[in-house]
PDB file of C-alpha atoms in Angstrom:
ATOM      1  CA  UNK A 121       2.940   7.944  -8.735  1.00 90.00           C
ATOM      2  CA  UNK A 122       4.186   9.222  -5.369  1.00 94.00           C
ATOM      3  CA  UNK A 123       2.929   7.195  -2.419  1.00 95.00           C
ATOM      4  CA  UNK A 124       2.730   8.635   1.090  1.00 96.00           C
ATOM      5  CA  UNK A 125       1.119   6.652   3.900  1.00 96.00           C
ATOM      6  CA  UNK A 126       1.119   6.719   7.680  1.00 97.00           C
ATOM      7  CA  UNK A 127       0.575   3.630   9.813  1.00 97.00           C
ATOM      8  CA  UNK A 128       0.237   3.338  13.574  1.00 96.00           C
ATOM      9  CA  UNK A 129      -0.796   0.958  16.308  1.00 96.00           C
ATOM     10  CA  UNK A 130      -1.787   1.482  19.948  1.00 95.00           C
ATOM     11  CA  UNK A 131       0.756  -1.012  21.297  1.00 95.00           C
ATOM     12  CA  UNK A 132       3.403  -1.724  18.633  1.00 96.00           C
ATOM     13  CA  UNK A 133       6.113   0.598  17.334  1.00 96.00           C
ATOM     14  CA  UNK A 134       5.296   1.812  13.835  1.00 96.00           C
ATOM     15  CA  UNK A 135       8.493   0.484  12.262  1.00 95.00           C
ATOM     16  CA  UNK A 136       7.609  -3.051  13.469  1.00 96.00           C
ATOM     17  CA  UNK A 137       4.295  -3.144  11.598  1.00 97.00           C
ATOM     18  CA  UNK A 138       4.206  -5.489   8.612  1.00 96.00           C
ATOM     19  CA  UNK A 139       2.969  -3.785   5.444  1.00 97.00           C
ATOM     20  CA  UNK A 140       1.940  -5.133   2.051  1.00 97.00           C
ATOM     21  CA  UNK A 141       0.974  -3.137  -1.041  1.00 97.00           C
ATOM     22  CA  UNK A 142      -1.230  -4.619  -3.784  1.00 96.00           C
ATOM     23  CA  UNK A 143      -2.315  -3.549  -7.252  1.00 96.00           C
ATOM     24  CA  UNK A 144      -5.728  -5.018  -8.030  1.00 93.00           C
ATOM     25  CA  UNK A 145      -5.893  -4.135 -11.719  1.00 90.00           C
ATOM     26  CA  UNK A 146      -5.711  -7.780 -12.737  1.00 79.00           C
ATOM     27  CA  UNK A 147      -7.809 -10.791 -11.765  1.00 78.00           C
ATOM     28  CA  UNK A 148      -5.467 -11.625  -8.892  1.00 85.00           C
ATOM     29  CA  UNK A 149      -4.025  -8.826  -6.743  1.00 90.00           C
ATOM     30  CA  UNK A 150      -0.302  -8.434  -7.340  1.00 93.00           C
ATOM     31  CA  UNK A 151       1.919  -7.408  -4.448  1.00 94.00           C
ATOM     32  CA  UNK A 152       4.574  -4.823  -5.220  1.00 94.00           C
ATOM     33  CA  UNK A 153       7.653  -3.899  -3.173  1.00 93.00           C
ATOM     34  CA  UNK A 154       7.717  -0.832  -0.958  1.00 94.00           C
ATOM     35  CA  UNK A 155       9.818   0.344   1.984  1.00 95.00           C
ATOM     36  CA  UNK A 156       8.867  -0.448   5.567  1.00 95.00           C
ATOM     37  CA  UNK A 157       7.453   2.310   7.774  1.00 96.00           C
ATOM     38  CA  UNK A 158       9.937   4.553   9.559  1.00 97.00           C
ATOM     39  CA  UNK A 159       9.853   5.269  13.317  1.00 95.00           C
ATOM     40  CA  UNK A 160       7.078   7.846  12.725  1.00 96.00           C
ATOM     41  CA  UNK A 161       4.998   5.333  10.775  1.00 96.00           C
ATOM     42  CA  UNK A 162       5.575   7.087   7.447  1.00 97.00           C
ATOM     43  CA  UNK A 163       6.032   5.249   4.182  1.00 97.00           C
ATOM     44  CA  UNK A 164       7.159   7.217   1.114  1.00 97.00           C
ATOM     45  CA  UNK A 165       8.102   5.904  -2.307  1.00 96.00           C
ATOM     46  CA  UNK A 166       7.535   6.367  -6.037  1.00 95.00           C
ATOM     47  CA  UNK A 167       6.274   3.753  -8.494  1.00 94.00           C
ATOM     48  CA  UNK A 168       6.317   4.514 -12.208  1.00 91.00           C
ATOM     49  CA  UNK A 169       5.689   1.214 -13.978  1.00 92.00           C
ATOM     50  CA  UNK A 170       1.882   1.049 -13.882  1.00 92.00           C
ATOM     51  CA  UNK A 171       0.119  -0.157 -17.030  1.00 92.00           C
ATOM     52  CA  UNK A 172      -2.570   2.114 -18.464  1.00 93.00           C
ATOM     53  CA  UNK A 173      -5.971   1.550 -16.878  1.00 92.00           C
ATOM     54  CA  UNK A 174      -7.820   1.684 -13.599  1.00 92.00           C
ATOM     55  CA  UNK A 175      -5.928   0.346 -10.574  1.00 94.00           C
ATOM     56  CA  UNK A 176      -7.234  -0.348  -7.085  1.00 95.00           C
ATOM     57  CA  UNK A 177      -4.246   0.005  -4.762  1.00 96.00           C
ATOM     58  CA  UNK A 178      -4.381  -1.539  -1.307  1.00 96.00           C
ATOM     59  CA  UNK A 179      -2.152  -1.043   1.728  1.00 97.00           C
ATOM     60  CA  UNK A 180      -2.535  -3.916   4.192  1.00 97.00           C
ATOM     61  CA  UNK A 181      -0.986  -3.648   7.689  1.00 97.00           C
ATOM     62  CA  UNK A 182      -0.483  -6.277  10.397  1.00 97.00           C
ATOM     63  CA  UNK A 183       0.639  -5.697  13.981  1.00 97.00           C
ATOM     64  CA  UNK A 184       2.616  -8.122  16.166  1.00 96.00           C
ATOM     65  CA  UNK A 185      -0.644  -9.751  17.368  1.00 96.00           C
ATOM     66  CA  UNK A 186      -1.782 -10.443  13.785  1.00 96.00           C
ATOM     67  CA  UNK A 187      -4.490  -7.776  13.809  1.00 96.00           C
ATOM     68  CA  UNK A 188      -5.062  -6.388  10.319  1.00 97.00           C
ATOM     69  CA  UNK A 189      -6.072  -3.078   8.800  1.00 97.00           C
ATOM     70  CA  UNK A 190      -6.258  -1.880   5.226  1.00 96.00           C
ATOM     71  CA  UNK A 191      -6.959   1.115   3.062  1.00 97.00           C
ATOM     72  CA  UNK A 192      -7.630   1.368  -0.665  1.00 96.00           C
ATOM     73  CA  UNK A 193      -7.465   4.024  -3.338  1.00 95.00           C
ATOM     74  CA  UNK A 194      -8.418   3.917  -7.023  1.00 95.00           C
ATOM     75  CA  UNK A 195      -6.244   5.611  -9.662  1.00 93.00           C
ATOM     76  CA  UNK A 196      -6.592   5.897 -13.433  1.00 93.00           C
ATOM     77  CA  UNK A 197      -3.279   5.715 -15.299  1.00 92.00           C
ATOM     78  CA  UNK A 198      -2.764   6.954 -18.846  1.00 90.00           C
ATOM     79  CA  UNK A 199      -6.126   8.488 -19.644  1.00 69.00           C
ATOM     80  CA  UNK A 200      -8.448  11.180 -18.402  1.00 64.00           C
ATOM     81  CA  UNK A 201     -11.409  10.244 -16.237  1.00 54.00           C
TER      82      UNK A 201
END
């Protein structure tokens, strides 16, 4: 799965934003590694080790003041919907 995200903040530089990615397929969300945003706020990476099933993927972002934002997407791996 190719991930492409863009993060931004009104006061903080994009590359200073703290990001966390989670896979919520299991009872407890599991964080998985991903690169930090670049100077334009873009994050690009590929992840290929998902188990078959429905995954809710979350990107969580914090700025230097601790303010938080998130976005989620649902994907189905290994079978047709």
